[in-house]
JSON list of C-alpha atoms and ligand atoms in Angstrom, two decimals:
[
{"chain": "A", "resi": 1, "resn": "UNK", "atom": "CA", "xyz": [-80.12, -66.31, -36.91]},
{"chain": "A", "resi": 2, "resn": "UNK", "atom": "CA", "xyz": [-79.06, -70.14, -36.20]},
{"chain": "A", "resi": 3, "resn": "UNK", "atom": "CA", "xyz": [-77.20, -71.06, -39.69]},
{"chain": "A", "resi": 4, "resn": "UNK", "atom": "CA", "xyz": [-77.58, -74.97, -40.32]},
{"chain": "A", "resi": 5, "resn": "UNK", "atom": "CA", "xyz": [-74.40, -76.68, -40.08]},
{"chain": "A", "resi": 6, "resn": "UNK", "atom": "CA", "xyz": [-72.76, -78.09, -42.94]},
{"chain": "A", "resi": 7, "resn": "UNK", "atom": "CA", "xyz": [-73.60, -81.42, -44.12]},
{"chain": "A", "resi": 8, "resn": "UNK", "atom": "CA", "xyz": [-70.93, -83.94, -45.93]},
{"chain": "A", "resi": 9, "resn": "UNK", "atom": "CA", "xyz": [-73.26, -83.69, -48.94]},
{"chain": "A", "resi": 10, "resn": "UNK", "atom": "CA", "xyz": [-73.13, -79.98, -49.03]},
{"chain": "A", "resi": 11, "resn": "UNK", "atom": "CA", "xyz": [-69.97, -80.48, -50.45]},
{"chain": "A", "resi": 12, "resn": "UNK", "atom": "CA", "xyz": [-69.27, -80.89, -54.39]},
{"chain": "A", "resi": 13, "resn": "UNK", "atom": "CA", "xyz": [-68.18, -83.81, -55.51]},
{"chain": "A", "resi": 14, "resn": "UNK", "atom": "CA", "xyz": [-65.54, -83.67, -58.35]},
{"chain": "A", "resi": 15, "resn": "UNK", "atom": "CA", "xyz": [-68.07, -84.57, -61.14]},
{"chain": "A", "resi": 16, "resn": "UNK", "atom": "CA", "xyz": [-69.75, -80.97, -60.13]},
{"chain": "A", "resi": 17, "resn": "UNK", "atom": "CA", "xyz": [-68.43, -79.11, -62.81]},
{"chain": "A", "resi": 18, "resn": "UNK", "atom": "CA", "xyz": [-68.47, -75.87, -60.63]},
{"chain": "A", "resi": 19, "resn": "UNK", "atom": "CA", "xyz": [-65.41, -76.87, -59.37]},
{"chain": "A", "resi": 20, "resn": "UNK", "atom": "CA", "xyz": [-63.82, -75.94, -62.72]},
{"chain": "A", "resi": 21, "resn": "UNK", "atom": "CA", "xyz": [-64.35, -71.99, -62.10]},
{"chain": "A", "resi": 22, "resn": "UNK", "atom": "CA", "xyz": [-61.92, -69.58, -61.57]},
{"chain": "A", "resi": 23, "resn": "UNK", "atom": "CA", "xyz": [-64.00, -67.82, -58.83]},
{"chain": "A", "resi": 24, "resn": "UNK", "atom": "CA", "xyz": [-63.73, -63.86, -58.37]},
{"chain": "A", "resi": 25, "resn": "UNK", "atom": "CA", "xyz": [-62.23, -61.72, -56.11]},
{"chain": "A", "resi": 26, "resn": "UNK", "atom": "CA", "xyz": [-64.05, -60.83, -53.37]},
{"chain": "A", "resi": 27, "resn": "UNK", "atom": "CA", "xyz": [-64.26, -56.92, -52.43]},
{"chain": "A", "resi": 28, "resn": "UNK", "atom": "CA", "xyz": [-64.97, -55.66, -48.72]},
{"chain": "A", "resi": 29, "resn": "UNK", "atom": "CA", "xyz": [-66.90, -54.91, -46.53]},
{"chain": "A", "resi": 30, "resn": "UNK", "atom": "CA", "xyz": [-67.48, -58.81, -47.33]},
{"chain": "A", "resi": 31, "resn": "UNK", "atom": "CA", "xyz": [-71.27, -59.75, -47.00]},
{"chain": "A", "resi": 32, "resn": "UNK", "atom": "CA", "xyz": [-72.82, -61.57, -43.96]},
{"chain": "A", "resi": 33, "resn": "UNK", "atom": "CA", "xyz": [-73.31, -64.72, -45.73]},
{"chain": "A", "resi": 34, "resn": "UNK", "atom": "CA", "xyz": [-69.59, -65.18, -46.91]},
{"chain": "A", "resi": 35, "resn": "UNK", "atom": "CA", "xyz": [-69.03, -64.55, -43.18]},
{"chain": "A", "resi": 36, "resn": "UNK", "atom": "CA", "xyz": [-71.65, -67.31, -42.50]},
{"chain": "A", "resi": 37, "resn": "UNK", "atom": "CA", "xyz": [-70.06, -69.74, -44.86]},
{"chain": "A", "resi": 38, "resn": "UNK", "atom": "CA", "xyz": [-66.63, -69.46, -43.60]},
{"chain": "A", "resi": 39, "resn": "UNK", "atom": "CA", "xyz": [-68.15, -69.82, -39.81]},
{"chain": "A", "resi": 40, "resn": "UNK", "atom": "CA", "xyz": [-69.74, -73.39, -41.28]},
{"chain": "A", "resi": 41, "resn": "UNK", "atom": "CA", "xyz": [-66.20, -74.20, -43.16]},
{"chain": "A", "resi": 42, "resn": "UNK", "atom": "CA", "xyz": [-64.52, -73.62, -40.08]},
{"chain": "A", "resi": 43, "resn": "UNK", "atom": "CA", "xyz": [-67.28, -75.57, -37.69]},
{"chain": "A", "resi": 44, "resn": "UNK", "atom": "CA", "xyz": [-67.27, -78.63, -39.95]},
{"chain": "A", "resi": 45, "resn": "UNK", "atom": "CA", "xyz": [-63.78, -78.72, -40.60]},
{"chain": "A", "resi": 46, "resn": "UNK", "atom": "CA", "xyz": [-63.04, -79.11, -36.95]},
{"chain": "A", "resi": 47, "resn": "UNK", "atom": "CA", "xyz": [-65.46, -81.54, -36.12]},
{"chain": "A", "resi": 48, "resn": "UNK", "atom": "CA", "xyz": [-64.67, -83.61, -38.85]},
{"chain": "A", "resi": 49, "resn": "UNK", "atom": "CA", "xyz": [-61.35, -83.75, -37.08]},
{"chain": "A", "resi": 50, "resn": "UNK", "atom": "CA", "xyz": [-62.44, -84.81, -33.98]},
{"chain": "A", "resi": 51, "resn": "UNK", "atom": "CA", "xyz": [-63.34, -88.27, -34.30]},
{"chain": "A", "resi": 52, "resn": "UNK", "atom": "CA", "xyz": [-66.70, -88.65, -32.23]},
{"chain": "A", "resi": 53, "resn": "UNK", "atom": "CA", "xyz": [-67.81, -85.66, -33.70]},
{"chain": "A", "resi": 54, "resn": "UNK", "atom": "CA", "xyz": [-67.29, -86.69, -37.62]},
{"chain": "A", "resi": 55, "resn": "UNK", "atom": "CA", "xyz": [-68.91, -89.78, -36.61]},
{"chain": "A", "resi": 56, "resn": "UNK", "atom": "CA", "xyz": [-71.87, -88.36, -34.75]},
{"chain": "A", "resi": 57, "resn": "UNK", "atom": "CA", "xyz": [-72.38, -86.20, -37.72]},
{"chain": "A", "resi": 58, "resn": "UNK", "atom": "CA", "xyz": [-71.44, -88.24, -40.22]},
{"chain": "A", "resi": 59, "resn": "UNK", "atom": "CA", "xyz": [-68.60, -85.62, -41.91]},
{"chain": "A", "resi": 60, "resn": "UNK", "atom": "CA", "xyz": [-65.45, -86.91, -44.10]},
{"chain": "A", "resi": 61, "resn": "UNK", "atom": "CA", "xyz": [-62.42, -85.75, -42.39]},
{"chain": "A", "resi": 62, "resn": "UNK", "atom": "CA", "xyz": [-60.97, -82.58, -44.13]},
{"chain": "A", "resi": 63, "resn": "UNK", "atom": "CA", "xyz": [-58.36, -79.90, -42.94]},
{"chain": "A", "resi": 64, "resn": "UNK", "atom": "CA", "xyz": [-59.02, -77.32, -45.38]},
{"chain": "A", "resi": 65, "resn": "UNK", "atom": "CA", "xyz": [-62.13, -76.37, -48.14]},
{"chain": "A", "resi": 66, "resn": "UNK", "atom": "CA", "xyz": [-62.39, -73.64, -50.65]},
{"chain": "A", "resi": 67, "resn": "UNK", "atom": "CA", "xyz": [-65.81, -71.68, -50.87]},
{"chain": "A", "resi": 68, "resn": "UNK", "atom": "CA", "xyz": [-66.55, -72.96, -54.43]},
{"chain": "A", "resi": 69, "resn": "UNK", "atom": "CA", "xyz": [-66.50, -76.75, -52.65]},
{"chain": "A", "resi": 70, "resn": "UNK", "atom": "CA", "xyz": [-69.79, -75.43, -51.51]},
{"chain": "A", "resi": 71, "resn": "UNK", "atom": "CA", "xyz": [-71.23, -74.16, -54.80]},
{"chain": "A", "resi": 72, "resn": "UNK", "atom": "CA", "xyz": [-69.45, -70.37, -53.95]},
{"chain": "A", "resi": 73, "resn": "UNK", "atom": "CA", "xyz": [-67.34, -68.65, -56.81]},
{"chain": "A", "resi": 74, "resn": "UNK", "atom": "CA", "xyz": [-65.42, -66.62, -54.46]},
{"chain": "A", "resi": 75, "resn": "UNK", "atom": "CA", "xyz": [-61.84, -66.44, -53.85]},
{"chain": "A", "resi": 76, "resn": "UNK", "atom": "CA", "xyz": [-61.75, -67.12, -49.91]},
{"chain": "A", "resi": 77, "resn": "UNK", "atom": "CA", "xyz": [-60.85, -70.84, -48.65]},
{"chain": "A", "resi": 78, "resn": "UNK", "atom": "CA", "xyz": [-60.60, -72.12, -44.72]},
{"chain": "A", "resi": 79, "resn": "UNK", "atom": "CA", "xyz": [-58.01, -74.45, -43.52]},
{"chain": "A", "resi": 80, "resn": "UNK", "atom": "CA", "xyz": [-58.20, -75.94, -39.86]},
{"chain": "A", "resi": 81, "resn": "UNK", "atom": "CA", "xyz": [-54.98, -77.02, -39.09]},
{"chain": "A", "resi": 82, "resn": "UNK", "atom": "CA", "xyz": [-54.41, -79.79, -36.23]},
{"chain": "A", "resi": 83, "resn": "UNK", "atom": "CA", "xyz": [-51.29, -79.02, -34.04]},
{"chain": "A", "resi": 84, "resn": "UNK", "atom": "CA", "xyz": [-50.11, -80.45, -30.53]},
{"chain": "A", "resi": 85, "resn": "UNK", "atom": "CA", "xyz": [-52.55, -78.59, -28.34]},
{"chain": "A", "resi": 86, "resn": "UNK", "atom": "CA", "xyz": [-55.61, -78.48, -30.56]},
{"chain": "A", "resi": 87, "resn": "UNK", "atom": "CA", "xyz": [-55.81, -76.30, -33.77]},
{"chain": "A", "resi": 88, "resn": "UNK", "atom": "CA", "xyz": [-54.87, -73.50, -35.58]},
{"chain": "A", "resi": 89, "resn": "UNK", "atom": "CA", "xyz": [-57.53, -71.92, -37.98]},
{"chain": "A", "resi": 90, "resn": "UNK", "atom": "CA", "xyz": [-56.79, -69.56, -41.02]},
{"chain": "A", "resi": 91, "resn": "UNK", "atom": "CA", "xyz": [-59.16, -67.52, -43.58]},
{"chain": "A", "resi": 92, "resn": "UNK", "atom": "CA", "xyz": [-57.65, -65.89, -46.08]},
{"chain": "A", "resi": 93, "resn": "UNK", "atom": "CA", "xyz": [-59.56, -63.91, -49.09]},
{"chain": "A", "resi": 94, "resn": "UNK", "atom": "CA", "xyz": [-57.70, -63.19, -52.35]},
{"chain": "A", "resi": 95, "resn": "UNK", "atom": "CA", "xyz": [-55.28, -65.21, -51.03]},
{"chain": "A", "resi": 96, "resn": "UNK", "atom": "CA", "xyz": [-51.64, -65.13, -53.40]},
{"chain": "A", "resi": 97, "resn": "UNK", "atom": "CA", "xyz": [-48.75, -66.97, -53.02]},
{"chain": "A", "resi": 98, "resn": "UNK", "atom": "CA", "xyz": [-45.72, -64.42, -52.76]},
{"chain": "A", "resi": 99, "resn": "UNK", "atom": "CA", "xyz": [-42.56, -66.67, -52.55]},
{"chain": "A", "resi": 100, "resn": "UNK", "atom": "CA", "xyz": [-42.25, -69.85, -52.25]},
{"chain": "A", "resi": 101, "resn": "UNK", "atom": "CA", "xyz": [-39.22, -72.61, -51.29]},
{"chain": "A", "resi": 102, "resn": "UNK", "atom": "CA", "xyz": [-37.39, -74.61, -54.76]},
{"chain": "A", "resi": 103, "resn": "UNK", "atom": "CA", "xyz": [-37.67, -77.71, -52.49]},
{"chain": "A", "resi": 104, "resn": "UNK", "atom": "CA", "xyz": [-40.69, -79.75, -53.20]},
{"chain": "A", "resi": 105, "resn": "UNK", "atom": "CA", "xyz": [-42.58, -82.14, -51.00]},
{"chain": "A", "resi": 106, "resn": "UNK", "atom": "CA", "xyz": [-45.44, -84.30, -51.81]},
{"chain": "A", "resi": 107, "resn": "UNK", "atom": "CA", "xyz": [-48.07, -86.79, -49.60]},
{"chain": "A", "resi": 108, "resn": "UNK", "atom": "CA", "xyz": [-46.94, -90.18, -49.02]},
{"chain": "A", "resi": 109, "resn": "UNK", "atom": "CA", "xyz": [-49.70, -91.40, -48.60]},
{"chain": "A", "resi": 110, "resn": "UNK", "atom": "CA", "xyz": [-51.64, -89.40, -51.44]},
{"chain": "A", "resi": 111, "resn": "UNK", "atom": "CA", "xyz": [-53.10, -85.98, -51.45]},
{"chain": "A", "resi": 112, "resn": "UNK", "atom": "CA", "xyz": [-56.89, -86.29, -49.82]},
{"chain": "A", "resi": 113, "resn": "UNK", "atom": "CA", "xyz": [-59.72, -83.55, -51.25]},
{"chain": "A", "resi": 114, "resn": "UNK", "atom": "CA", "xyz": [-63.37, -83.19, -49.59]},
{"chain": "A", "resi": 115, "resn": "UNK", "atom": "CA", "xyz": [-64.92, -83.37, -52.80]},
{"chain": "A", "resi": 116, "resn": "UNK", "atom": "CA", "xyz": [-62.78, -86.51, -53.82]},
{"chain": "A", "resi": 117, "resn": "UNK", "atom": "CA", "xyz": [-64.48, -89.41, -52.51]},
{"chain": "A", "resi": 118, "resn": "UNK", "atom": "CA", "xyz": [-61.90, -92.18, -53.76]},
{"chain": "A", "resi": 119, "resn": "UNK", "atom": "CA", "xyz": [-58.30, -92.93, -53.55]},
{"chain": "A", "resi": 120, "resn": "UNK", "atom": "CA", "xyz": [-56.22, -91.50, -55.98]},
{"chain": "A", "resi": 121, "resn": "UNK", "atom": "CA", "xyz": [-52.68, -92.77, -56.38]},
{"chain": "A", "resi": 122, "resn": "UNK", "atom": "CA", "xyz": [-49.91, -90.73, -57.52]},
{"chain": "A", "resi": 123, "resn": "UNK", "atom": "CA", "xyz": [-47.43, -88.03, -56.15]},
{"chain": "A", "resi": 124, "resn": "UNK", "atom": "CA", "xyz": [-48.68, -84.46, -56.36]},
{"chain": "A", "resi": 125, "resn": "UNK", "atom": "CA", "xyz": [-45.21, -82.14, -55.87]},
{"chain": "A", "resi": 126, "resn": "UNK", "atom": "CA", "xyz": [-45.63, -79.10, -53.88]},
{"chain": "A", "resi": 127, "resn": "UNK", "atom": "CA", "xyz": [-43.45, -76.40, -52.90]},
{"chain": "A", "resi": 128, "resn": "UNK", "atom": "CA", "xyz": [-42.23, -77.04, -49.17]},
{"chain": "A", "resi": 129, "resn": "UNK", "atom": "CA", "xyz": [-42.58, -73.38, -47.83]},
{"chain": "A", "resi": 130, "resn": "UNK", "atom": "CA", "xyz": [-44.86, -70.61, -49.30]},
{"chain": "A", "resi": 131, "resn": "UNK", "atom": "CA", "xyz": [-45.77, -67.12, -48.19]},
{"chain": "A", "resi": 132, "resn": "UNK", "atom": "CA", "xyz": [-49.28, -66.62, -48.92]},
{"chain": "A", "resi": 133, "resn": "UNK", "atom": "CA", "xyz": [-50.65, -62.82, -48.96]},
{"chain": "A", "resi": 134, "resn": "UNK", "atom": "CA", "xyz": [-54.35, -62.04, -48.78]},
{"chain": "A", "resi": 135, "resn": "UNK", "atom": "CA", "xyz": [-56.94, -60.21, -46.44]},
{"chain": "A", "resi": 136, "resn": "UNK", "atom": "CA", "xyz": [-58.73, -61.23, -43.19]},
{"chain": "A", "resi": 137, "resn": "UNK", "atom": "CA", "xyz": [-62.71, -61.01, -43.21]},
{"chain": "A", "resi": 138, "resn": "UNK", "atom": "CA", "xyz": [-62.18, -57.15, -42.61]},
{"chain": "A", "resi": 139, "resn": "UNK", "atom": "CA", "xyz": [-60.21, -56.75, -45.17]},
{"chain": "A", "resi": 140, "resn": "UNK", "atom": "CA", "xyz": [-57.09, -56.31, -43.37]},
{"chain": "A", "resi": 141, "resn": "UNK", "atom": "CA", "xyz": [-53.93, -57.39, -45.25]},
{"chain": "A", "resi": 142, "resn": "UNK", "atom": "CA", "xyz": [-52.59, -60.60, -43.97]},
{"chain": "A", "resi": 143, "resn": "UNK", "atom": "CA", "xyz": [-49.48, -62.71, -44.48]},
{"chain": "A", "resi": 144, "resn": "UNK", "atom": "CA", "xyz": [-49.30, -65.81, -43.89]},
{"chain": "A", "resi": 145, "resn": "UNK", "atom": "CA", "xyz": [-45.97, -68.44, -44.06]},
{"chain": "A", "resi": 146, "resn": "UNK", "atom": "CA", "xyz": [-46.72, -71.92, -43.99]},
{"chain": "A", "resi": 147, "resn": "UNK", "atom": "CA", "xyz": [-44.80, -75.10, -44.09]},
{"chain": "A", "resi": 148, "resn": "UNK", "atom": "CA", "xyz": [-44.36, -78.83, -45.01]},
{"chain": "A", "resi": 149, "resn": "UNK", "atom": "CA", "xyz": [-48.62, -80.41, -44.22]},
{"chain": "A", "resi": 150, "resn": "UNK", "atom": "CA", "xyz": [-49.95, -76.36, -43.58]},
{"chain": "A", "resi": 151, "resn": "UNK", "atom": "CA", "xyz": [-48.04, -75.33, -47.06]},
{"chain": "A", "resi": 152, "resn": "UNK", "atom": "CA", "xyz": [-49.78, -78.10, -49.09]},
{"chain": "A", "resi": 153, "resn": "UNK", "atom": "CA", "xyz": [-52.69, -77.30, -47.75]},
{"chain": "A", "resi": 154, "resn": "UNK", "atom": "CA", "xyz": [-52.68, -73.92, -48.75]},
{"chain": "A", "resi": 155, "resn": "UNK", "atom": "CA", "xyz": [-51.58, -74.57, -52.09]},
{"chain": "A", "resi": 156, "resn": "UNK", "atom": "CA", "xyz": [-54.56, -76.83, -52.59]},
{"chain": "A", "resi": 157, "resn": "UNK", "atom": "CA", "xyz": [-57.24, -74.75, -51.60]},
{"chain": "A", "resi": 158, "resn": "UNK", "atom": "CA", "xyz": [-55.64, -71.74, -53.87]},
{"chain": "A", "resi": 159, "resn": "UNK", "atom": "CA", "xyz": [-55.75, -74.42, -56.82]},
{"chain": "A", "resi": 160, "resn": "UNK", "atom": "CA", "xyz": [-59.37, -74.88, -56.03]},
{"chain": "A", "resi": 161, "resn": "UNK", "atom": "CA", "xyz": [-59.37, -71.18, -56.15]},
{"chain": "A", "resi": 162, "resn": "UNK", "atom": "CA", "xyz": [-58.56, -71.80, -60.01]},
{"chain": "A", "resi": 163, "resn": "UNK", "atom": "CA", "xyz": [-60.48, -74.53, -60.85]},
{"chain": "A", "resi": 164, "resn": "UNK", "atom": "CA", "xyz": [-57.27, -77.11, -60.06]},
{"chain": "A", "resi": 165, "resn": "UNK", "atom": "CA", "xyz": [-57.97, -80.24, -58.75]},
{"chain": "A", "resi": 166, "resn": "UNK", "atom": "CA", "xyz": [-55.04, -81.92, -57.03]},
{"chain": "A", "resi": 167, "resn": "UNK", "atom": "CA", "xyz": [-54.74, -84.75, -58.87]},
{"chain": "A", "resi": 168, "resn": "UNK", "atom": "CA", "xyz": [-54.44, -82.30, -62.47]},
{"chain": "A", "resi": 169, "resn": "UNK", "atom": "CA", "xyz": [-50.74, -82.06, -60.67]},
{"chain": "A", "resi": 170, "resn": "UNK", "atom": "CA", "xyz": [-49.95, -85.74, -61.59]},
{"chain": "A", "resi": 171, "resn": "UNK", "atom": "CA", "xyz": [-48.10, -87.18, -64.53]},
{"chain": "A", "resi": 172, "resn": "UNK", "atom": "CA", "xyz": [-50.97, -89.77, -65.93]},
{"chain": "A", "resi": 173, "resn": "UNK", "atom": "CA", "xyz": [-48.10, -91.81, -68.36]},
{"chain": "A", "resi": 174, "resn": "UNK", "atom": "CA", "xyz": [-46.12, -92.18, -64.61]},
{"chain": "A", "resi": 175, "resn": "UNK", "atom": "CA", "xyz": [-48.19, -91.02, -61.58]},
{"chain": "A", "resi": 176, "resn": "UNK", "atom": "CA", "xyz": [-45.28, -91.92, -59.18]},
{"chain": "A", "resi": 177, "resn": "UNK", "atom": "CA", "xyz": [-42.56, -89.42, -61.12]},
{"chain": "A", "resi": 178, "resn": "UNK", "atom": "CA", "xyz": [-40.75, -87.17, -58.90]},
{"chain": "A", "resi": 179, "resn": "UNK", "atom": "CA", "xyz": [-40.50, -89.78, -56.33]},
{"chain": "A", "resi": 180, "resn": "UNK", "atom": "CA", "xyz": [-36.85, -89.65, -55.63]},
{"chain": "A", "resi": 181, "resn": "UNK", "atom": "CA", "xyz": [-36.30, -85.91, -56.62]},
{"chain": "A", "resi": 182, "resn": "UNK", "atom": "CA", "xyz": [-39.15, -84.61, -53.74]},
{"chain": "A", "resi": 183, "resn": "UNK", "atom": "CA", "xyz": [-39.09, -85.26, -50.12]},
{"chain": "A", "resi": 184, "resn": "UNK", "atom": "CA", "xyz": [-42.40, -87.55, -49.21]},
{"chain": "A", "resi": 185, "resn": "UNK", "atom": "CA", "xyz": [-44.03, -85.90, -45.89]},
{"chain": "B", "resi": 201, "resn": "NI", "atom": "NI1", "xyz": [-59.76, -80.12, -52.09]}
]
């Protein structure tokens, strides 16, 4: 069966109060439709990269998305990663963070979030370097180690994993704290 691709406004929008869940473990073998969902992540994620594509289809550019973005309390998230020669794609389910750097990093330019359409100002600290620990779609164990743009990415789509938005990882009284003691990517 043809799945329909995934639509910009399949995606929650922060107001969606969904994306508040702590979503469940997953247990294996996983069913066909998670695998479905994550084939869809992964297929819109890339296009949206790919600039005629998110504009033929109309799809906000994203490089990661956590199956509760699309309504789904389960712990498994996508990311699609561009690198020199075209991209690297990870799933992970039940993903953990195992270890992590002490230096923090945060987005210049602000953290970005499919299901936050606005700007948010502010500087989100996250850790540099993580080792993330989880399962493939087979339920293989998988470790992952990520750094600097990958490792932020990762540690947002676990957040979402929690119900954590990004920007609950800024200081309302002084959204730009931290500025001199991280390293802006
Ligand atoms: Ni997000």
């Amino acid at each position: 069966m043809v799945t329909d691709m995934l639509k910009t406004k399949d995606i929650l929008d922060e107001k969606d109060k969904r994306l508040r869940l702590v979503s469940k473990e997953v247990t294996f073998p996983m069913e066909k439709e998670d695998i479905d969902h994550i084939n869809e992540m992964i297929e819109y994620l890339t296009n949206s990269q790919i600039e005629e594509e998110a504009e033929k289809y109309d799809l906000r550019p994203g490089m990661g998305m956590a199956a509760i973005q699309l309504g789904i309390p389960k712990r498994y998230l996508t990311i699609v990663h561009e690198v020199e020669d075209g991209f690297d794609t990870y799933v992970i389910v039940n993903p953990k963070i195992i270890s992590n750097s002490v230096e923090k990093i945060y987005v210049e330019e602000g953290e970005g979030c499919l299901s936050v359409n606005r700007e948010v100002d502010g500087i989100v600290p996250r850790f540099a370097r993580v080792t993330v620990e989880g399962y493939d779609t087979d339920g293989n164990q998988i470790r992952i180690r990520a750094r600097e743009e990958l490792a932020i990415a990762f540690q947002h789509e676990i957040d979402h994993l929690n119900g954590v938005m990004f920007y609950d990882h800024i200081d309302p009284k002084d959204p730009f704290k931290g500025q001199n003691e991280y390293r802006a990517i």
